[in-house]
Short mmCIF file of C-alpha atoms and ligand atoms in Angstrom, two decimals:
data_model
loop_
_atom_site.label_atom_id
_atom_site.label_comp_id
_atom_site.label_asym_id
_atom_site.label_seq_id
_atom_site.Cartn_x
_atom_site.Cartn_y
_atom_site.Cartn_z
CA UNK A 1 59.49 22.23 -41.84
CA UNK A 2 58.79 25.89 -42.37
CA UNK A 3 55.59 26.10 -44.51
CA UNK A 4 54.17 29.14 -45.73
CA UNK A 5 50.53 29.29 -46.78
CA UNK A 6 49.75 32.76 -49.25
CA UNK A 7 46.09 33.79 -49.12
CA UNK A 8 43.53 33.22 -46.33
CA UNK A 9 40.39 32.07 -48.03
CA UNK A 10 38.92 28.75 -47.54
CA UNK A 11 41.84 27.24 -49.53
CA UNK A 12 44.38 28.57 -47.43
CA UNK A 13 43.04 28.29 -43.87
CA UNK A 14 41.84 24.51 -44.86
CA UNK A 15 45.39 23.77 -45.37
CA UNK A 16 46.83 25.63 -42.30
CA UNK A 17 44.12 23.44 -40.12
CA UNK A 18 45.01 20.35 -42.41
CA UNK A 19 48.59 20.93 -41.80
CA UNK A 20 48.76 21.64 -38.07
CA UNK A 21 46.26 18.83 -37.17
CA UNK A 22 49.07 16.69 -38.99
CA UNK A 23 52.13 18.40 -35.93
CA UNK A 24 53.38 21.46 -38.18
CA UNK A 25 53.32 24.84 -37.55
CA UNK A 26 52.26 26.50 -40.75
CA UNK A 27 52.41 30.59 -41.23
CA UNK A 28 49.80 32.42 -43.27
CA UNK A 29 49.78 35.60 -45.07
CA UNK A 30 46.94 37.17 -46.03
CA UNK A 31 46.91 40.59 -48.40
CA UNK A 32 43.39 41.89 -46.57
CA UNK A 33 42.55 42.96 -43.03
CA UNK A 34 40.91 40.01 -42.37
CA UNK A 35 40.37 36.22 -43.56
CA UNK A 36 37.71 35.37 -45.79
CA UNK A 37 38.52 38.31 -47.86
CA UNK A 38 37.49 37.48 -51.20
CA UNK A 39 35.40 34.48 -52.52
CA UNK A 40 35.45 32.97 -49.28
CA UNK A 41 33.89 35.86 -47.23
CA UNK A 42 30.13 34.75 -48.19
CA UNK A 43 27.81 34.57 -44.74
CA UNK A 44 26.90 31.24 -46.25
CA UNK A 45 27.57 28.95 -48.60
CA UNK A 46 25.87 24.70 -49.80
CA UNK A 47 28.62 22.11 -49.41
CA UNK A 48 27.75 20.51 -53.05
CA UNK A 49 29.26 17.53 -54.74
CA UNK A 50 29.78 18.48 -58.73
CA UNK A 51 28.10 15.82 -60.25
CA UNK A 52 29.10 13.74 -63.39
CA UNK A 53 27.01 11.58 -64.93
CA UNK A 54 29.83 8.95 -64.88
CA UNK A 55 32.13 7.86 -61.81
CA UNK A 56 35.47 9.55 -62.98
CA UNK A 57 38.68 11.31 -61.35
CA UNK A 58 36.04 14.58 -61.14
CA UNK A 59 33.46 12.38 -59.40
CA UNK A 60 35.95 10.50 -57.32
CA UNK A 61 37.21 13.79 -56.28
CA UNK A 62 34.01 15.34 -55.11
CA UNK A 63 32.51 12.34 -53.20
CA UNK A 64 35.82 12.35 -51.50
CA UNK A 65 35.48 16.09 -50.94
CA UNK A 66 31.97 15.36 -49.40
CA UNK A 67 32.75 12.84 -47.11
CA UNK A 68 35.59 14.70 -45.67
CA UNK A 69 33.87 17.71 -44.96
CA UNK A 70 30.75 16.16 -43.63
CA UNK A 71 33.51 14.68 -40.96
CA UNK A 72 35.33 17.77 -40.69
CA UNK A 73 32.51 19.66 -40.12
CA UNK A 74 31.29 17.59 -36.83
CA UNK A 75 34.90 18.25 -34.91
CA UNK A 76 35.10 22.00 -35.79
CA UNK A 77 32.89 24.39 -34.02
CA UNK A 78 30.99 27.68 -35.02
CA UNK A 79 30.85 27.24 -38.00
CA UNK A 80 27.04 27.24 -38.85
CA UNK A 81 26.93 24.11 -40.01
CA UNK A 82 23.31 23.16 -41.14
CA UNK A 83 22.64 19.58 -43.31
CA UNK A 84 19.31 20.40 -43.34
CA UNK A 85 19.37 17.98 -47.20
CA UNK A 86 19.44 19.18 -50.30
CA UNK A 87 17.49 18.70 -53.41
CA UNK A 88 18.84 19.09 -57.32
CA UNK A 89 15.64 20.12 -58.98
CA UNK A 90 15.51 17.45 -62.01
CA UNK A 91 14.06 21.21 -64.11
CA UNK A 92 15.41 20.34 -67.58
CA UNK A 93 16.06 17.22 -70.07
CA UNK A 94 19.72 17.81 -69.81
CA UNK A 95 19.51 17.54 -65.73
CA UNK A 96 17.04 14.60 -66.01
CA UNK A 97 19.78 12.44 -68.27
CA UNK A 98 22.39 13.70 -65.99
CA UNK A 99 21.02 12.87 -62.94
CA UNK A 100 19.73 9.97 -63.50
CA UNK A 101 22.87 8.40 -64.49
CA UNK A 102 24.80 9.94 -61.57
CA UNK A 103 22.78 8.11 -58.80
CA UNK A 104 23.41 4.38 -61.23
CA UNK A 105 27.16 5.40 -61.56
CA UNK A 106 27.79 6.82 -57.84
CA UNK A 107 26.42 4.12 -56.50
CA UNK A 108 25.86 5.65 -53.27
CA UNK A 109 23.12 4.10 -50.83
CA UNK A 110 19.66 5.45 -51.11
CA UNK A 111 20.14 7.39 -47.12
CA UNK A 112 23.07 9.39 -49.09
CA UNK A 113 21.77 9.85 -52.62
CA UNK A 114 18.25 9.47 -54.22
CA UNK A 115 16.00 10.34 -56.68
CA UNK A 116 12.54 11.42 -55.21
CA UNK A 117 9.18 12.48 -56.95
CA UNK A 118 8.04 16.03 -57.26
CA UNK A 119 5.85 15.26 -54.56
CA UNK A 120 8.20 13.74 -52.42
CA UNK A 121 10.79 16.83 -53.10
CA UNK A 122 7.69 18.97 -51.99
CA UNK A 123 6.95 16.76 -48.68
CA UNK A 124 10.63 16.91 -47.76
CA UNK A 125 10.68 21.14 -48.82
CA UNK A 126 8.22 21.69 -47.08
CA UNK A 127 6.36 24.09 -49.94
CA UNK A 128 4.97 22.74 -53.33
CA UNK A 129 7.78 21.84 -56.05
CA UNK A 130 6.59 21.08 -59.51
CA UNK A 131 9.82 18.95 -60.52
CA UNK A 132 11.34 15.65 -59.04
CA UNK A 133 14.83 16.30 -57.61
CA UNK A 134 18.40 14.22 -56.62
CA UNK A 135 17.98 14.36 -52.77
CA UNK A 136 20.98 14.56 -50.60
CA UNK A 137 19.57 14.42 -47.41
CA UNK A 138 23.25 14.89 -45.57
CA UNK A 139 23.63 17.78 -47.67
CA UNK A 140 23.13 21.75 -46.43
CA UNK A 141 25.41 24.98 -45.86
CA UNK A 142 27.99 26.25 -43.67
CA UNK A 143 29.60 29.90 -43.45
CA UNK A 144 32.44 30.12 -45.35
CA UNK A 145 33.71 33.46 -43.40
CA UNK A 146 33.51 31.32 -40.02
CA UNK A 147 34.93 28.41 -41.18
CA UNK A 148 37.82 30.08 -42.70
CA UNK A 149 38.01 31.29 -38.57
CA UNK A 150 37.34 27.68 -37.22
CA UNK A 151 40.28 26.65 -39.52
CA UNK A 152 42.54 29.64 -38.49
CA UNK A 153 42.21 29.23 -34.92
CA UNK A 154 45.64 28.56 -33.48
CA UNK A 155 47.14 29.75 -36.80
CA UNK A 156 50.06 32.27 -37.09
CA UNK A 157 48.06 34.50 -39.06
CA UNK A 158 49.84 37.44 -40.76
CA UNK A 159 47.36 40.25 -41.92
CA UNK A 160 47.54 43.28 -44.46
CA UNK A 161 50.53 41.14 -45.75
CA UNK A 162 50.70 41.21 -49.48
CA UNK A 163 53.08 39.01 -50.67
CA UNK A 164 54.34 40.35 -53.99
CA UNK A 165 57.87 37.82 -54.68
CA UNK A 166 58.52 34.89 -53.17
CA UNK A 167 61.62 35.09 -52.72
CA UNK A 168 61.10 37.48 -49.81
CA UNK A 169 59.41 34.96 -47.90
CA UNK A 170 61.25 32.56 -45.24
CA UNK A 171 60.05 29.53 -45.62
CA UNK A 172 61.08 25.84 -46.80
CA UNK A 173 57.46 25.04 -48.78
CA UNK A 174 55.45 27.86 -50.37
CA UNK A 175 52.03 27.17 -50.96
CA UNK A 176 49.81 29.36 -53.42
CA UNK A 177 46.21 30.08 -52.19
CA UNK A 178 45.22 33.06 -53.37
CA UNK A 179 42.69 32.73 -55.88
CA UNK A 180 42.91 34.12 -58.84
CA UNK A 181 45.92 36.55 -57.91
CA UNK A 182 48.14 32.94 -58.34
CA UNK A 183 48.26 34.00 -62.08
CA UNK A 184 50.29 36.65 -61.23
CA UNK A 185 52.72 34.13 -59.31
CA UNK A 186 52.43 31.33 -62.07
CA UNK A 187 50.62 33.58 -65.35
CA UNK A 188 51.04 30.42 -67.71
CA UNK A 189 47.96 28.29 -65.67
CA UNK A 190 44.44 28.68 -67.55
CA UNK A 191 42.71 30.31 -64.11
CA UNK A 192 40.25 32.44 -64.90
CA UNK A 193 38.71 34.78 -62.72
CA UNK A 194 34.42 34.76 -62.92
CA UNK A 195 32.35 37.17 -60.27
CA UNK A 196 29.60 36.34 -58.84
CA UNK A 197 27.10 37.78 -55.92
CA UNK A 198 24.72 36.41 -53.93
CA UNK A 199 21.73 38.13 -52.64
CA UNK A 200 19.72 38.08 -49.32
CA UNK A 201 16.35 38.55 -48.81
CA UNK A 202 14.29 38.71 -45.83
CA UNK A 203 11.72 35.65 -45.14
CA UNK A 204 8.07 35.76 -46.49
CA UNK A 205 5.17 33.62 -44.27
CA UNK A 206 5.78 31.18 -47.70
CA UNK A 207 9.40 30.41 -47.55
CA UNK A 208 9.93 30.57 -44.19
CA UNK A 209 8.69 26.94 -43.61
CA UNK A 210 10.96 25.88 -46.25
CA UNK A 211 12.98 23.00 -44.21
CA UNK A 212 15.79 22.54 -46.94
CA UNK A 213 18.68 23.78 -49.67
CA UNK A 214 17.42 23.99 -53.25
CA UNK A 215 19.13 23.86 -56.07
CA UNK A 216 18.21 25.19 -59.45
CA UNK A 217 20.21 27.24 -62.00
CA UNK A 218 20.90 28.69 -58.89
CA UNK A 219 20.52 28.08 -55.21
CA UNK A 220 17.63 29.07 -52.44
CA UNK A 221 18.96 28.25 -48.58
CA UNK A 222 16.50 27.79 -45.88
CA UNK A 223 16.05 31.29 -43.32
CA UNK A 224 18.43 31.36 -41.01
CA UNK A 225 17.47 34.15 -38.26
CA UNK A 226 14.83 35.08 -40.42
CA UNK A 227 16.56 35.78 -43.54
CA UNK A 228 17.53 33.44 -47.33
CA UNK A 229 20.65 33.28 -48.87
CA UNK A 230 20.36 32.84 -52.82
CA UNK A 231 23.06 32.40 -55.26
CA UNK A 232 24.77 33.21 -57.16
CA UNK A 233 25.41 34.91 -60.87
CA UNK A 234 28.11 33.30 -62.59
CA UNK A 235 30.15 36.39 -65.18
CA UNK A 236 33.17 35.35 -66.50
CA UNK A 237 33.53 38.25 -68.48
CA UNK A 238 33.18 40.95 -65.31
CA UNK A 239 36.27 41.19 -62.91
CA UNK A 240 35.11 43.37 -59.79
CA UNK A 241 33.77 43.11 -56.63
CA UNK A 242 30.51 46.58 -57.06
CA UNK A 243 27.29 45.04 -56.35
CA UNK A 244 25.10 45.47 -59.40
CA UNK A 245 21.40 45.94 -58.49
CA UNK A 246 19.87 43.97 -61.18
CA UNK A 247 22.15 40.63 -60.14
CA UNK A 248 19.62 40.56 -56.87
CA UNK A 249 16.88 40.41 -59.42
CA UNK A 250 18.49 37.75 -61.46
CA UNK A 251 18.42 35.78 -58.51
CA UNK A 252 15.24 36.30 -57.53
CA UNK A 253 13.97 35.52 -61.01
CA UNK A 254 15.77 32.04 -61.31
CA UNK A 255 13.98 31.19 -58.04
CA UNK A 256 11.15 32.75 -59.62
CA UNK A 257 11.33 30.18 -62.54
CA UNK A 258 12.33 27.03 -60.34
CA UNK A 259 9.55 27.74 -57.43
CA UNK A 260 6.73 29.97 -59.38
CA UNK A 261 5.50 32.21 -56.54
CA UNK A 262 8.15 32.21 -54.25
CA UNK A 263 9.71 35.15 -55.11
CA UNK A 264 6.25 36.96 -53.81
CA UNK A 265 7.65 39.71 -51.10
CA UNK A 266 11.18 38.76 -50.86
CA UNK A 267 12.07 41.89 -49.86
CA UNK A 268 16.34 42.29 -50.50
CA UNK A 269 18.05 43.38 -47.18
CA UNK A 270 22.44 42.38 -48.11
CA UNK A 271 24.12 41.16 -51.21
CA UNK A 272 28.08 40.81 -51.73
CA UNK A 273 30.11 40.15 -55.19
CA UNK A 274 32.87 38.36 -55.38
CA UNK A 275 35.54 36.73 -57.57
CA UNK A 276 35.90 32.98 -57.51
CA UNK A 277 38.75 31.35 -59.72
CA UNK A 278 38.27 28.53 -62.26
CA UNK A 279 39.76 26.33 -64.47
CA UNK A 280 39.77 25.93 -68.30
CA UNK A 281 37.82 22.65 -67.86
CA UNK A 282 36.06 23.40 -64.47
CA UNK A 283 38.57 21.20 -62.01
CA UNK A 284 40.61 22.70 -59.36
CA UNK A 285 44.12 23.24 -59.72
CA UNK A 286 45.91 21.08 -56.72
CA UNK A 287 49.50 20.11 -56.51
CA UNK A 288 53.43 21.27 -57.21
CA UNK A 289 53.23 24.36 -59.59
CA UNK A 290 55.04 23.86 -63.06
CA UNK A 291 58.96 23.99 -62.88
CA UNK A 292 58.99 24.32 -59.10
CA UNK A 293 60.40 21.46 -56.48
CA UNK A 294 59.10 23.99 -53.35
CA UNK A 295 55.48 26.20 -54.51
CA UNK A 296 52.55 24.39 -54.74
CA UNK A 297 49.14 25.43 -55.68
CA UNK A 298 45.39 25.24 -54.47
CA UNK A 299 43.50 27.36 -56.73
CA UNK A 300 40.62 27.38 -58.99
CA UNK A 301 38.03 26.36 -56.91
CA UNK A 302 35.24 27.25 -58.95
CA UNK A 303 31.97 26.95 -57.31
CA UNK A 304 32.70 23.97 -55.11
CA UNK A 305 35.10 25.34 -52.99
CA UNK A 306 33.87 24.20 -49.86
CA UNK A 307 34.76 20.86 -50.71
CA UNK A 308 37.59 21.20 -52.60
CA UNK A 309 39.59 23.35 -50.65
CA UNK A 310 39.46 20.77 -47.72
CA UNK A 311 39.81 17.94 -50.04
CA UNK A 312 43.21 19.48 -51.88
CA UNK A 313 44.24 20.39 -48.11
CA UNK A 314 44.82 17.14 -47.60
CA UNK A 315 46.29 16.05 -50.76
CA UNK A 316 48.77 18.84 -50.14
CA UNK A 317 49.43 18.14 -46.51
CA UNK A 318 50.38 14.45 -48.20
CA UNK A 319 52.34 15.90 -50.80
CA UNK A 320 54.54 18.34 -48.69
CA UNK A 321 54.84 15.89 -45.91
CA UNK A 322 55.54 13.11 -48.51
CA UNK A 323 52.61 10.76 -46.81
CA UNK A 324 50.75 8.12 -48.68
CA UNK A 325 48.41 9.95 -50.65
CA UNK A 326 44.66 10.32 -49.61
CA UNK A 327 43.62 9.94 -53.60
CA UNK A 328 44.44 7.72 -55.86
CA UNK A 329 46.65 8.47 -58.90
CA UNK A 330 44.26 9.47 -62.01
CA UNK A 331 42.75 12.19 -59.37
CA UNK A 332 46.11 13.45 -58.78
CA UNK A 333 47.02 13.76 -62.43
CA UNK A 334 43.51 15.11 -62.83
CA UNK A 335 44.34 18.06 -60.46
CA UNK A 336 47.61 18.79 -61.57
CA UNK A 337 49.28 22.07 -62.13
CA UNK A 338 51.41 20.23 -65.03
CA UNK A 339 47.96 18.91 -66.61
CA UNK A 340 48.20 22.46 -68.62
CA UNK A 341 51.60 21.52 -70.09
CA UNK A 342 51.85 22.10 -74.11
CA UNK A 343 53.33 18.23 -75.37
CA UNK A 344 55.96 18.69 -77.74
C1 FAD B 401 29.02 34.56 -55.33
C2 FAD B 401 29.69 33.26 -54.99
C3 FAD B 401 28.94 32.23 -54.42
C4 FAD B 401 29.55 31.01 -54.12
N1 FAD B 401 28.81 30.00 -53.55
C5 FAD B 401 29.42 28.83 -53.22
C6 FAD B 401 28.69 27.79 -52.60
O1 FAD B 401 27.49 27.92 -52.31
N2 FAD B 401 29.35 26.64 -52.31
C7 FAD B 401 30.68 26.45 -52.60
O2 FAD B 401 31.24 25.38 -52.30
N3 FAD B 401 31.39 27.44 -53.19
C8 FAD B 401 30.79 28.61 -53.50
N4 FAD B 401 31.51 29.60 -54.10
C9 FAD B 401 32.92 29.33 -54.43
C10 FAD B 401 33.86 29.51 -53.23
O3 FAD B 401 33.48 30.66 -52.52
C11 FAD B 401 35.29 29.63 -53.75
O4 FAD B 401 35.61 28.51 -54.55
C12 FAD B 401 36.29 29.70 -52.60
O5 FAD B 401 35.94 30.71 -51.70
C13 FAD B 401 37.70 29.95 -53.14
O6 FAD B 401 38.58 30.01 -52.06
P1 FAD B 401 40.10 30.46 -52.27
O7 FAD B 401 40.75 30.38 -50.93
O8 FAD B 401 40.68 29.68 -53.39
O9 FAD B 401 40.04 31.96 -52.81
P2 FAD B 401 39.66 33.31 -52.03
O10 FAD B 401 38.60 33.12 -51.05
O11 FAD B 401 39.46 34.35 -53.06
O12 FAD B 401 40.97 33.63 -51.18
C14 FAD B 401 42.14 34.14 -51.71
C15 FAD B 401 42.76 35.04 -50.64
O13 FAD B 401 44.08 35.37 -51.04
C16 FAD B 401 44.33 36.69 -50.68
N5 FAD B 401 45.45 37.18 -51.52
C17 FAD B 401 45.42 37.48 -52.85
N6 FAD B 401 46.63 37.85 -53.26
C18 FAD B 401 47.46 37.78 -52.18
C19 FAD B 401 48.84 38.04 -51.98
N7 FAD B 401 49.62 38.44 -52.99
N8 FAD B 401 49.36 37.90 -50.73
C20 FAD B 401 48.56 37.48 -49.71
N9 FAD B 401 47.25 37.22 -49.85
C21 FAD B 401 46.71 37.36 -51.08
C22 FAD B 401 43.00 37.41 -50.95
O14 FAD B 401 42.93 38.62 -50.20
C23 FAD B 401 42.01 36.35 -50.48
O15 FAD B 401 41.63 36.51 -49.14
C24 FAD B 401 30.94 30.82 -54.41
C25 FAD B 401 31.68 31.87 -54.96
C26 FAD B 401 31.08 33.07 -55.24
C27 FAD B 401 31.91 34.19 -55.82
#
């Protein structure tokens, strides 16, 4: 079966190394010089779960996700994997209602998922936290730009391709992966585009002892060769990629609220802007496109596309090689293209 895979971000390479690992030989076009050339070209990124409060299609989804990728991640290689844990800072009521009830309804063992004091959270840190946190101690980052390349490797790759009409393109299966430019393949999904950048900063004597991920309204990452990654500002209503000096120092200042002191020196040495894709209610958009029996989708990734993208890999793979599906049936109707569909 001729399969051709449009856009080379984490969505598109996850199903090229999803589909050849199941014996085809997928071809991928990608509009930029290189992979990774949009939301997907971040030097790092955390592999997160999106919690619920209750266990639903969403949360079924993303503990799926999880579990794939922390198995994925251990067979592919340079990919800077690092589960160094993660904590959810428990830093407001909402969070602390939410939380809460995720662990009860998850139900996932206390070595995979737990709530720990604040001064657990700061033992396991490594640096004083004043809040109690959801601990995920298998949780951590990888770089999105290199796995895109892990995923790739072996890949018929074809670069500065733009694909403009489908019609022009050989191929029995057509698979849409390119962010938010699938609106201008299928304009009647709700995608909408939302930029964000992420700042680094170089390591202080403070944070440099830091020993894992942190999650606030934002996110703080361990040094890696010295320097942080922290993330990222969420603006729906902005649509390029220019960095904008004062989004560095609205990271800096959620860290700044979340760890008082921290911020102390960080001293800003790279930042990159991006545009991610979401949906109208937050889910990605996985499966055959409206009206089509040949284009599928795998789009609106939000800001869990690490997971996601591997996780709707393989629901596609199943889909276009009609296997048993790897989710049930509500998660399938949950990700649907056709979920958007007026009833009459
Ligand atoms: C600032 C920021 C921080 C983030 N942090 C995290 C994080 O910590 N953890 C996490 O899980 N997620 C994070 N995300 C989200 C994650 O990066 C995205 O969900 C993911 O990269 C989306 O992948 P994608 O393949 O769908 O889209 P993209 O990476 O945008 O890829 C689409 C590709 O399609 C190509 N393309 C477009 N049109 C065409 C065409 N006509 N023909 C051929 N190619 C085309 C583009 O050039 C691009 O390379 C973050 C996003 C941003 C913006």
């Amino acid at each position: 079966m001729k399969v051709a895979i449009i856009g080379g971000g984490l969505a598109g390479c996850a199903l090229a190394w999803t589909l050849r690992r199941m014996g085809q030989e997928p071809v991928l076009y990608e509009a930029g010089p290189e992979l990774a050339n949009g939301a997907s070209g971040n030097a790092s990124a955390l592999y997160n779960p999106r919690f619920s409060a209750l266990r639903g299609p969403d949360a079924d989804f993303y503990a799926a996700a999880y579990s794939l990728a922390l198995r994925s991640f251990k067979i592919l290689n340079d990919i800077d994997w690092r589960p160094t844990g993660v904590l959810h800072l428990i830093d407001t009521e909402k969070k602390e209602e939410r939380l809460h009830k995720t662990v009860t309804n998850w139900n996932w063992t206390p070595a995979h998922m737990r709530l720990v004091s604040s001064d657990e959270a700061s033992r396991i840190a490594g640096i004083g936290l004043q809040y109690g946190a959801l601990y995920l101690p298998d949780g951590g980052s990888v770089a999105p730009k290199k796995l895109c390349a892990a995923y790739t490797r072996n890949i018929d790759c074809r670069l500065n391709t733009s694909v403009e009409n489908l019609e022009d393109i050989d191929a029995d299966v057509i698979v849409l992966a390119c962010g938010p430019a699938v609106l201008s393949f299928v304009p009647s999904l709700p995608i909408i585009p939302v930029r964000g950048q992420i700042t680094q900063v170089k390591a202080t004597q403070l944070s440099a002892d830091i020993k894992c991920g942190i999650c606030y309204d934002g996110y703080f990452m361990p040094a890696k060769n010295g320097v942080h990654t922290l993330g990222a500002t969420f603006q729906p209503d902005l649509n390029h990629s220019n960095i904008i000096k004062q989004d560095d120092q609205e990271n800096i200042q959620k860290l700044a609220e979340a760890i008082p002191g921290l911020e102390a020196g960080l001293e800003v040495v790279e930042h990159r802007a991006s545009i991610r894709a979401t949906s109208r209610n937050r889910f990605p958009i996985i499966g055959r496109a409206p009206g089509q029996d040949t284009v599928y989708i795998s789009a609106a990734h939000g800001s869990y596309g690490v997971l996601s993208s591997l996780m709707g890999a393989h629901l596609l793979a199943d889909m276009i090689m009609d296997r048993p599906r790897c989710l049930p049936a509500d998660v399938i109707t949950a990700l649907s293209p056709q979920r958007f569909k007026k009833r009459t």
